[in-house]
Amino acid sequence: MLEILSLIRQDGDPSWCRSVPNWERGPWLETLLGLRRARNNERPRIISSHLPLHLFPRAFFRSKAKV
């Protein structure tokens, strides 16, 4: 899924996918390092997570995020 979203974000250009590691393109939300990386990434952001839905912050559901 990360590869597909990365390609969509770059209009099909695979050079970004090949040059930037997965953990930088789609950092894990549930790790401190991942959260810091996600906040610093330019928009639109790609964020990875295995958190159960009920553990997401309530603000997430009021946002315009696409899941």
Coordinates of N, CA and C in Angstrom, one line a residue:
M1 N 0.8 -1.2 0.0 CA 0.0 0.0 0.0 C 0.9 1.3 0.0
L2 N 2.0 1.2 0.8 CA 2.9 2.4 0.8 C 3.4 2.7 -0.6
E3 N 3.8 1.7 -1.3 CA 4.4 1.9 -2.6 C 3.3 2.5 -3.6
I4 N 2.1 2.0 -3.5 CA 1.0 2.6 -4.3 C 0.8 4.0 -4.0
L5 N 0.6 4.3 -2.7 CA 0.4 5.7 -2.3 C 1.6 6.6 -2.6
S6 N 2.8 6.1 -2.5 CA 3.9 6.9 -2.9 C 3.9 7.2 -4.4
L7 N 3.6 6.3 -5.2 CA 3.5 6.5 -6.6 C 2.4 7.5 -7.0
I8 N 1.3 7.4 -6.3 CA 0.2 8.3 -6.6 C 0.6 9.7 -6.2
R9 N 1.2 9.8 -5.1 CA 1.7 11.2 -4.6 C 2.7 11.8 -5.6
Q10 N 3.5 11.0 -6.2 CA 4.5 11.5 -7.2 C 4.0 11.4 -8.6
D11 N 2.8 11.3 -8.9 CA 2.2 11.2 -10.2 C 2.8 10.1 -11.0
G12 N 3.1 9.0 -10.4 CA 3.6 7.8 -11.1 C 5.1 7.7 -11.3
D13 N 5.8 8.7 -10.8 CA 7.3 8.8 -11.0 C 7.9 7.9 -9.9
P14 N 8.6 6.8 -10.2 CA 9.1 5.9 -9.2 C 10.5 6.3 -8.6
S15 N 11.0 7.4 -9.0 CA 12.3 7.8 -8.5 C 12.3 8.2 -7.0
W16 N 11.2 8.8 -6.5 CA 11.1 9.0 -5.1 C 11.0 7.7 -4.3
C17 N 10.3 6.8 -4.8 CA 10.1 5.5 -4.1 C 11.5 4.7 -4.0
R18 N 12.3 4.9 -5.1 CA 13.6 4.2 -5.1 C 14.6 4.9 -4.3
S19 N 14.5 6.2 -4.1 CA 15.5 7.0 -3.4 C 15.3 7.3 -1.9
V20 N 14.0 7.2 -1.5 CA 13.7 7.5 -0.1 C 13.2 6.2 0.6
P21 N 13.8 5.8 1.7 CA 13.4 4.6 2.4 C 11.9 4.6 2.9
N22 N 11.3 3.5 3.0 CA 9.9 3.4 3.5 C 9.7 4.1 4.8
W23 N 10.6 4.0 5.8 CA 10.3 4.6 7.1 C 10.3 6.1 7.0
E24 N 10.9 6.7 5.9 CA 10.8 8.2 5.7 C 9.6 8.6 4.9
R25 N 9.2 7.8 4.0 CA 8.0 8.1 3.1 C 6.7 7.9 3.9
G26 N 6.6 6.8 4.7 CA 5.4 6.5 5.5 C 5.7 6.1 6.9
P27 N 6.2 7.0 7.7 CA 6.6 6.6 9.1 C 5.5 6.1 9.9
W28 N 5.9 5.2 10.9 CA 4.9 4.6 11.8 C 4.4 5.6 12.8
L29 N 3.1 5.8 12.9 CA 2.5 6.7 13.8 C 2.8 6.4 15.3
E30 N 2.8 5.1 15.6 CA 2.9 4.6 17.0 C 4.3 4.7 17.6
T31 N 5.3 5.1 16.9 CA 6.6 5.2 17.4 C 6.9 6.7 17.5
L32 N 7.7 7.1 18.5 CA 8.1 8.5 18.7 C 8.9 9.0 17.5
L33 N 9.8 8.2 17.1 CA 10.6 8.7 15.9 C 9.7 8.8 14.7
G34 N 8.8 7.9 14.5 CA 7.8 8.0 13.4 C 6.9 9.2 13.4
L35 N 6.4 9.5 14.6 CA 5.6 10.6 14.8 C 6.3 11.9 14.5
R36 N 7.6 12.0 14.9 CA 8.4 13.2 14.6 C 8.6 13.3 13.1
R37 N 9.0 12.2 12.5 CA 9.2 12.2 11.0 C 7.9 12.6 10.3
A38 N 6.8 12.1 10.7 CA 5.5 12.4 10.1 C 5.2 13.9 10.2
R39 N 5.4 14.5 11.3 CA 5.1 15.9 11.5 C 6.0 16.8 10.6
N40 N 7.2 16.3 10.3 CA 8.2 17.1 9.5 C 8.0 16.8 8.0
N41 N 7.3 15.8 7.6 CA 7.1 15.5 6.2 C 6.2 16.5 5.6
E42 N 6.5 16.8 4.3 CA 5.6 17.8 3.6 C 4.3 17.2 3.3
R43 N 3.3 18.0 3.2 CA 1.9 17.6 2.9 C 1.8 17.3 1.4
P44 N 0.9 16.4 1.0 CA 0.2 15.5 1.8 C 1.1 14.4 2.4
R45 N 0.8 14.1 3.6 CA 1.7 13.1 4.3 C 1.1 11.7 4.1
I46 N 2.0 10.7 4.2 CA 1.6 9.3 4.2 C 2.1 8.8 5.6
I47 N 1.2 8.2 6.3 CA 1.5 7.7 7.6 C 1.1 6.3 7.7
S48 N 1.9 5.4 8.3 CA 1.6 4.0 8.5 C 1.3 3.8 9.9
S49 N 0.4 2.8 10.1 CA 0.0 2.4 11.5 C -0.6 1.1 11.5
H50 N -0.4 0.4 12.6 CA -1.2 -0.9 12.9 C -2.0 -0.7 14.2
L51 N -2.2 0.6 14.6 CA -3.0 0.8 15.8 C -4.5 0.4 15.5
P52 N -5.2 -0.1 16.5 CA -6.6 -0.4 16.4 C -7.3 1.0 16.3
L53 N -8.4 1.0 15.5 CA -9.1 2.3 15.3 C -9.5 3.0 16.6
H54 N -9.9 2.3 17.6 CA -10.3 3.0 18.8 C -9.2 3.7 19.6
L55 N -7.9 3.4 19.2 CA -6.8 4.1 19.8 C -6.3 5.4 19.1
F56 N -6.9 5.6 18.0 CA -6.6 6.9 17.2 C -7.1 8.1 18.0
P57 N -6.4 9.2 18.0 CA -6.9 10.4 18.6 C -8.3 10.8 18.0
R58 N -9.1 11.4 18.8 CA -10.4 11.9 18.3 C -10.3 12.9 17.3
A59 N -9.3 13.7 17.4 CA -9.1 14.8 16.4 C -8.8 14.2 15.0
F60 N -8.3 13.0 14.9 CA -8.1 12.3 13.6 C -9.4 12.2 12.8
F61 N -10.5 11.9 13.5 CA -11.8 11.6 12.9 C -12.5 12.9 12.5
R62 N -12.1 14.1 13.0 CA -12.6 15.4 12.6 C -11.8 16.0 11.5
S63 N -10.7 15.4 11.2 CA -9.8 15.9 10.2 C -10.2 15.6 8.8
K64 N -9.5 16.1 7.8 CA -9.8 15.7 6.4 C -8.9 14.6 5.9
A65 N -8.3 13.8 6.8 CA -7.5 12.7 6.5 C -8.2 11.7 5.7
K66 N -7.5 11.1 4.7 CA -8.1 10.0 3.9 C -7.4 8.7 4.4
V67 N -8.3 7.7 4.7 CA -7.8 6.5 5.3 C -8.1 5.3 4.3

